[in-house]
Coordinates of C-alpha atoms and ligand atoms in Angstrom, one line a residue:
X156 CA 9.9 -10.1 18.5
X157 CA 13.4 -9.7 17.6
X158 CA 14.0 -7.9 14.3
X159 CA 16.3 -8.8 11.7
X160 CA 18.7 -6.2 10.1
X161 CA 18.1 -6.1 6.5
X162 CA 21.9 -7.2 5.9
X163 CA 20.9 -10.8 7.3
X164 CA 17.8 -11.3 5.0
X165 CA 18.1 -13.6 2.2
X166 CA 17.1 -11.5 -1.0
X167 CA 14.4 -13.9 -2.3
X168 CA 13.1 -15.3 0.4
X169 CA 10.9 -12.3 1.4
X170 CA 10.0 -11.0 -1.9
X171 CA 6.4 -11.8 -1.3
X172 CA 4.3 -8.6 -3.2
X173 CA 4.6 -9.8 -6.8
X174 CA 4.3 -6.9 -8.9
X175 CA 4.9 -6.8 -13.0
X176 CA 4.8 -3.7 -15.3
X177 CA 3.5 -4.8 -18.7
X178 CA 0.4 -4.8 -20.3
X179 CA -1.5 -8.2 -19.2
X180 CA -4.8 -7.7 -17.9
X181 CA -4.9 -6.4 -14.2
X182 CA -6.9 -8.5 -11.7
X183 CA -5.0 -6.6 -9.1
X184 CA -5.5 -3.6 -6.9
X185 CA -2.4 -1.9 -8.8
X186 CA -3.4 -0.6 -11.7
X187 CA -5.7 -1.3 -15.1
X188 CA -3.6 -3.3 -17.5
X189 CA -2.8 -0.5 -19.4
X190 CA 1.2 -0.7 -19.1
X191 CA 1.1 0.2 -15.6
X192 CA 2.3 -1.7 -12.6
X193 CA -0.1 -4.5 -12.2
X194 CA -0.4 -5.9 -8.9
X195 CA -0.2 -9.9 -9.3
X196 CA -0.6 -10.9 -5.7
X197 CA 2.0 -12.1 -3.2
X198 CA 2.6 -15.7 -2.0
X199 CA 1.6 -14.1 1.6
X200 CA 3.7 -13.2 4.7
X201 CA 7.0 -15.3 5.1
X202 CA 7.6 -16.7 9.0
X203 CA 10.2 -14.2 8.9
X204 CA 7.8 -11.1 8.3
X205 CA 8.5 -8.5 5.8
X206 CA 10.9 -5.8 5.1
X207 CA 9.4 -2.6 4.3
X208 CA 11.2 0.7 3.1
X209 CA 9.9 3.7 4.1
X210 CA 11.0 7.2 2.5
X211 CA 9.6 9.8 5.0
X212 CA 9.4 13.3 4.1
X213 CA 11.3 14.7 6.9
X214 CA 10.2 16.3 10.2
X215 CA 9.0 19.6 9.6
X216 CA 6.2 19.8 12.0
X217 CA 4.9 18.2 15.1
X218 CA 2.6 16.2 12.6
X219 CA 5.7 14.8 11.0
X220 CA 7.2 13.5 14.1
X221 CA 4.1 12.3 15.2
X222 CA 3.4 10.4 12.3
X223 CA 7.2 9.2 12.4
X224 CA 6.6 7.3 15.6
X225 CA 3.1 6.0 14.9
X226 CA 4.6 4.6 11.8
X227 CA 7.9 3.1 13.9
X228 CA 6.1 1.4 16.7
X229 CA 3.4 -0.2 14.8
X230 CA 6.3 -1.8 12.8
X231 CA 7.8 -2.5 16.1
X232 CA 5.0 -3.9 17.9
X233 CA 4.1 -6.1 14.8
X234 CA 5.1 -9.5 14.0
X235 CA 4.6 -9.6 10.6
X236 CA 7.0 -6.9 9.9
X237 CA 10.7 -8.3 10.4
X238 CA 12.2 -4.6 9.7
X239 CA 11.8 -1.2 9.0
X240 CA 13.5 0.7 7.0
X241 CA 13.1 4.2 7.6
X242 CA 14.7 7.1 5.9
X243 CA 14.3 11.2 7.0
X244 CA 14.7 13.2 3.5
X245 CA 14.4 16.1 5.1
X246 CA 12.3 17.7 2.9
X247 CA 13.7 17.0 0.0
X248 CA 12.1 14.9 -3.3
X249 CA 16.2 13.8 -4.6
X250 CA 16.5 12.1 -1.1
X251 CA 13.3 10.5 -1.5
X252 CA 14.5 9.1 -4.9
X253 CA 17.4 7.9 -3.8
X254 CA 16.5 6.3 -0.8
X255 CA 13.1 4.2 -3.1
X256 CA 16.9 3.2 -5.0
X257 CA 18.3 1.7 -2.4
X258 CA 15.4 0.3 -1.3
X259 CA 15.3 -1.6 -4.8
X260 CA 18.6 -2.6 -4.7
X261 CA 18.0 -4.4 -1.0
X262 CA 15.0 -6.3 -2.1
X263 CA 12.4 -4.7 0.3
X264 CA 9.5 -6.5 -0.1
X265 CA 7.6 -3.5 0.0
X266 CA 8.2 0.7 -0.2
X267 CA 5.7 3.0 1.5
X268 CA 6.4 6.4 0.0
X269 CA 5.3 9.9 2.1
X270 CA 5.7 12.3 -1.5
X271 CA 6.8 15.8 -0.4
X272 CA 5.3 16.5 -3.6
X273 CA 3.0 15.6 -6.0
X274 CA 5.4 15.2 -9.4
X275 CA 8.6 14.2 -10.7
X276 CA 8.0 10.2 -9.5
X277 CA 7.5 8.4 -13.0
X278 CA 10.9 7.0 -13.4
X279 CA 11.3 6.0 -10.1
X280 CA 8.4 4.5 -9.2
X281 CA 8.7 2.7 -12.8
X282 CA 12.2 1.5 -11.2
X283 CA 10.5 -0.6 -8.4
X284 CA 7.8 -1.8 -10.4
X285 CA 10.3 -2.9 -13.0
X286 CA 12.1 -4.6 -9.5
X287 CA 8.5 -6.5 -8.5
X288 CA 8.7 -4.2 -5.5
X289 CA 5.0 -3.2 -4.8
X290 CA 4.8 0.9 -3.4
X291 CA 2.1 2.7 -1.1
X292 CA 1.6 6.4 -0.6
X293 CA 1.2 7.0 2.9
X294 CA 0.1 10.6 3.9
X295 CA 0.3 12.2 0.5
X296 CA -0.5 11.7 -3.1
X297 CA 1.0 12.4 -6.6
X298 CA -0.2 13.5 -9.7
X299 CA -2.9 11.4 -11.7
X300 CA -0.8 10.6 -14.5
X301 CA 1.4 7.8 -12.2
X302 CA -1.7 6.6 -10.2
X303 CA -0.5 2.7 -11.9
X304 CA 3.1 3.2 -10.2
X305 CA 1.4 2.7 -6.4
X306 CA -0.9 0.0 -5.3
X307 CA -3.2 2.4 -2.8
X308 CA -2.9 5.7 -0.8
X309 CA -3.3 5.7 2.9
X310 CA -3.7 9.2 4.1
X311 CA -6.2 12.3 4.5
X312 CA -7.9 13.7 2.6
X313 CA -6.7 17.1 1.9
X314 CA -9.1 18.5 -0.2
X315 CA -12.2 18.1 2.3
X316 CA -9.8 19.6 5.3
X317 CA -9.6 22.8 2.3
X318 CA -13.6 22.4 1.9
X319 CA -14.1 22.6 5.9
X320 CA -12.1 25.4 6.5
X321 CA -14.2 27.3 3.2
X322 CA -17.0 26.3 4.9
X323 CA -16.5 27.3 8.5
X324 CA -15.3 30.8 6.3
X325 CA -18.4 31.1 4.6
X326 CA -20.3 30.6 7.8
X327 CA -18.3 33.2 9.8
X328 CA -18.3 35.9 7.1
X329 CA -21.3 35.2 5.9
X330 CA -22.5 38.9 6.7
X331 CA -19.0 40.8 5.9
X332 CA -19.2 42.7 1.9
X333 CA -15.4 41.7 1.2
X334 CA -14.0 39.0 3.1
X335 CA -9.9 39.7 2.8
X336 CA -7.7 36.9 3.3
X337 CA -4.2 35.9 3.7
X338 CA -3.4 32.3 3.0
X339 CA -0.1 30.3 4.1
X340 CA 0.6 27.5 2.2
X341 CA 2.1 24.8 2.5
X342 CA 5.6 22.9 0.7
X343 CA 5.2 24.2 -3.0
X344 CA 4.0 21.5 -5.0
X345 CA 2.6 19.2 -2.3
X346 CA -0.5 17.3 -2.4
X347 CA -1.7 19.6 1.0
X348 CA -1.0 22.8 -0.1
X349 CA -2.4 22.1 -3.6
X350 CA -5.5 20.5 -2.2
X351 CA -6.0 22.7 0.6
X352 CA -5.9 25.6 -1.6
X353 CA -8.4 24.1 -3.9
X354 CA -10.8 23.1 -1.7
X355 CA -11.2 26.0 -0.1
X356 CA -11.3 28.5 -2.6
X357 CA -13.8 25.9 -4.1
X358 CA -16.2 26.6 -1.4
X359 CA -16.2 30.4 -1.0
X360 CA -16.7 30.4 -4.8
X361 CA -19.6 28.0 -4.9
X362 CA -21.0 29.7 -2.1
X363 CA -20.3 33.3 -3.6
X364 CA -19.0 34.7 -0.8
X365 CA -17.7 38.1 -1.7
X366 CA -13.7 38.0 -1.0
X367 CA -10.4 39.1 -1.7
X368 CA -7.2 36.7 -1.5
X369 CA -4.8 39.6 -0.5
X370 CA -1.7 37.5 -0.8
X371 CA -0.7 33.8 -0.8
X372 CA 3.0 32.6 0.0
X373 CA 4.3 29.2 0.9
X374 CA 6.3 29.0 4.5
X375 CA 7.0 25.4 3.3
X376 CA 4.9 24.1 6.7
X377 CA 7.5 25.4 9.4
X378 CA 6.6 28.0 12.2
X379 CA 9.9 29.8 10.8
X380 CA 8.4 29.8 7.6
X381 CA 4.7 30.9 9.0
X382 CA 6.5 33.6 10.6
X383 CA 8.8 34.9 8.0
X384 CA 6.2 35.2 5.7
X385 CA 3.5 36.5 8.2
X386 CA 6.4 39.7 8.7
X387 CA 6.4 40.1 5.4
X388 CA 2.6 40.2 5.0
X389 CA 2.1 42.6 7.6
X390 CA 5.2 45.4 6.5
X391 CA 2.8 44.8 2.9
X392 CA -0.5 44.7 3.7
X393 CA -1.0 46.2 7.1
X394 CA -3.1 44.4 9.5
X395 CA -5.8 46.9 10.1
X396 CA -8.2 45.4 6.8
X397 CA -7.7 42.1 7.4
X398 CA -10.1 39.5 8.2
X399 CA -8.8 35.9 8.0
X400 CA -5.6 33.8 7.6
X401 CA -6.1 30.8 6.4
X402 CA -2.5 28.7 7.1
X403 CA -2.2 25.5 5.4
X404 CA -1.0 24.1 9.1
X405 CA -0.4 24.7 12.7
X406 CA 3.6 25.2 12.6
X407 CA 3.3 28.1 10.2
X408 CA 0.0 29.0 11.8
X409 CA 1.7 29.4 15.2
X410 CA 4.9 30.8 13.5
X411 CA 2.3 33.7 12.3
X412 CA 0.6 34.1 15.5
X413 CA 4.2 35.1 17.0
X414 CA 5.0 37.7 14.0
X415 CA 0.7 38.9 14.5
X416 CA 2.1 39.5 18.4
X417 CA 5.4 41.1 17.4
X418 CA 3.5 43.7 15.6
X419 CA 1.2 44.7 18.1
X420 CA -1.6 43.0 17.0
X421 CA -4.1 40.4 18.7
X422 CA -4.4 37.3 17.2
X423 CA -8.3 35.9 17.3
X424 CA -9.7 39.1 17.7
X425 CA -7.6 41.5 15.2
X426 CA -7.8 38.8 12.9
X427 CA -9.2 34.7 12.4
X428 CA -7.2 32.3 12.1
X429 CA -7.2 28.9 10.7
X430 CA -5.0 26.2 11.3
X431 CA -4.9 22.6 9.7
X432 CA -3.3 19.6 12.0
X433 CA -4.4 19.7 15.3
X434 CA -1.5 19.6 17.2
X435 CA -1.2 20.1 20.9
X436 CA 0.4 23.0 20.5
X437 CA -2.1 24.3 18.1
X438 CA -5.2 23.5 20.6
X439 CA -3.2 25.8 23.3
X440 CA -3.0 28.4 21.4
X441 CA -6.5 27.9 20.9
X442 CA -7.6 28.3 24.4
X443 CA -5.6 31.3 24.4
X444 CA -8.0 32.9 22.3
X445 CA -5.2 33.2 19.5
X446 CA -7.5 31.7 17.0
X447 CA -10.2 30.3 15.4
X448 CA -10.6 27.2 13.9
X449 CA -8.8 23.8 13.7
X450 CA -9.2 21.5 11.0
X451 CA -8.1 18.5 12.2
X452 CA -5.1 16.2 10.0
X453 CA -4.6 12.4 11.6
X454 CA -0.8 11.9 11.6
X455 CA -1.2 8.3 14.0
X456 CA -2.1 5.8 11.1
X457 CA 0.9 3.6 12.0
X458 CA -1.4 0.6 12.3
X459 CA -3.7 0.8 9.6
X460 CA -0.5 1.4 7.0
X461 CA 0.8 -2.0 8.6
X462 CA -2.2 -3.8 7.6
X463 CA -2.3 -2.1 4.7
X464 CA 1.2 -3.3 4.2
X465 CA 0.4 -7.1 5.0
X466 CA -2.8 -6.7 2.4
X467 CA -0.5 -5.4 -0.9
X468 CA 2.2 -8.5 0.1
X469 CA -0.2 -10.6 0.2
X470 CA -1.9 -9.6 -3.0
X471 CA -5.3 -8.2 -1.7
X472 CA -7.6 -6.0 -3.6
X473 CA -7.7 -2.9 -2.3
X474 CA -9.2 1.2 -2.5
X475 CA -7.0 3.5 -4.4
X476 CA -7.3 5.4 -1.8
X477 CA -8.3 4.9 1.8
X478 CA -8.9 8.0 4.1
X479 CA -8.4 8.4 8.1
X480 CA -11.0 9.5 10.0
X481 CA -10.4 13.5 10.8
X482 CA -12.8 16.5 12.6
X483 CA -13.4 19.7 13.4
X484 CA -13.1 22.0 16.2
X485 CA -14.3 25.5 16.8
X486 CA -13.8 27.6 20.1
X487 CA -16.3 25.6 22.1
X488 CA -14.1 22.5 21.7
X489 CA -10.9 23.8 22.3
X490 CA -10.7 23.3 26.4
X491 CA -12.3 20.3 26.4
X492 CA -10.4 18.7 23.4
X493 CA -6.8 20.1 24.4
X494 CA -5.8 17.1 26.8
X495 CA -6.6 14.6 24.4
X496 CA -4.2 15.4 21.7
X497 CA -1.8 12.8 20.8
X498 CA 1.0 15.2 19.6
Ligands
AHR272 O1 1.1 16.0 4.6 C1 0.6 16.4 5.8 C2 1.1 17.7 6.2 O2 2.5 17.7 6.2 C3 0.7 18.3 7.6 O3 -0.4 19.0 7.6 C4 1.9 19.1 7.9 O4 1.9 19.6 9.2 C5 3.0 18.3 7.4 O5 4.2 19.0 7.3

């Protein structure tokens, strides 16, 4: 299908998801009638397919990319999208603001939003609703209080990947008096570092494992973050009494491993690691025996957001929240799992 620039689309003819903020009763999937944005339904896909804005967070990490170009070719390869519009904000919320502008100002018939974090979206996201411009959250979330300003969240779910690496923890150190534990995190302020924290902690405390969080910094989910802060956990802490990092993904995971290396130790055996992504890179350093356990986060939901796309223009009830489909894999998996990895 040939795809139209969004300079040759006549403003009103694809304005299809209807959206109104105001306090009528909400039959819609956007919100409860209670001032927020209330999904009205759309008049359904134009011939000419819709324009959709996307404000990605950047492309900090193998997932990133790979969730770029799931998201790219599925609008691509689909005929009901005329054009995507696709903005990098390289990490950065005031990018993400002002791209969700100037997707108001050209009309986009809807805005899928990738947070980098959680707050600071109420006027914004008021903007487009005020505009009729319908948004979804693809990847992460934002804080309850704006949960009328989007339609429905498309993403993982980031406090079960926390509550699988706790339990795979609990299981492992099940025996140990004092578990101690160094945790990565991830961007400040983002739905994956504050969920994966959560659920985590959540776990070892429900299961009263006996444990010591020796320090927690954010390398903002790049390996030269993971590895800046690893340094700088080690010329701290030491090595020698420490069980388990727990890094909120496999960039600063990896990033770590290089600075565990660098410091004479052996990563795997001198201490565990956990990683959260499942990249290709992450699995090899897996069969390396450089650590321990992958939590798995699904970055290729291009297709799914499209329909999901297609349902909000249209109008169609849907979730708040719908989550991708995500595992586990331990040591045993590693090998046999490696090769299948999409990115
Ligand atoms: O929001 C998903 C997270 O963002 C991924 O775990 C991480 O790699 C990315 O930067």
């Amino acid at each position: 299908m040939l795809k139209k620039t969004l300079a040759g689309l006549g403003a009103g003819a694809l304005l299809l998801g209807m959206t109104a903020c105001g306090t009528e009763g909400g039959g819609g999937s956007g919100g409860d009638g209670n001032g927020g944005c209330v999904s009205e339904g759309g008049g359904g896909a134009s011939d000419d397919g819709l324009v959709v804005g996307f404000a990605q967070v950047g492309a900090e990490s193998a997932w990133r990319t790979a969730n770029s170009e799931s998201v790219q070719s599925a609008a691509e390869a689909d005929d009901r999208i005329a054009e995507l519009q696709f903005v990098d904000a390289q990490q950065e919320q005031e990018n993400q603001i002002e791209a969700i502008r100037t997707f108001v100002t050209q009309q986009v018939d809807v805005i899928v939003l990738a947070p980098v974090v959680e707050t600071g979206w109420t006027d914004v996201l008021t903007e487009a609703c005020d505009a009729g411009i319908p948004v979804i959250l693809a990847d992460r979330g934002i804080e309850d209080a704006d949960e009328d300003l989007y339609v429905t969240r498309l993403g993982s779910d980031f406090v079960e990947e926390g509550r699988k690496a706790g339990a795979w923890t609990v299981e492992t150190f099940a025996d140990d008096d004092n578990t101690r534990i160094l945790e990565l995190e991830g961007t400040v302020g983002s739905a994956p570092a504050n969920d994966r924290n959560s659920g985590f902690f959540d776990v070892l405390d429900e299961e009263s494992l006996p444990y010591e969080l020796v320090d927690s910094q954010s390398g903002d989910f790049t390996a030269e973050g993971g590895k800046s802060v690893m340094e700088t956990f080690i010329s701290t802490h030491g090595l020698d009494d420490i069980d388990l990092l727990y890094a909120h993904n496999d960039e600063m995971g990896l990033g770590a491993i290089q600075a565990i290396e660098e410091a004479g130790y052996t990563p795997g055996e001198d201490i565990q690691i956990i990683i959260v992504d499942g990249s290709k890179a992450g699995f090899e350093a897996g069969v390396a025996g450089k650590l321990n356990y992958i939590v798995e986060c699904n970055p290729v939901f291009g297709e799914q957001l499209m329909d999901v796309a297609v349902q909000v223009a249209e109008g169609e009830e849907l979730d708040k929240f719908t989550a991708v489909e995500e595992s586990v894999y331990g040591p045993d998996d590693f090998e046999a799992e490696v090769d299948n990895r999409q990115f």
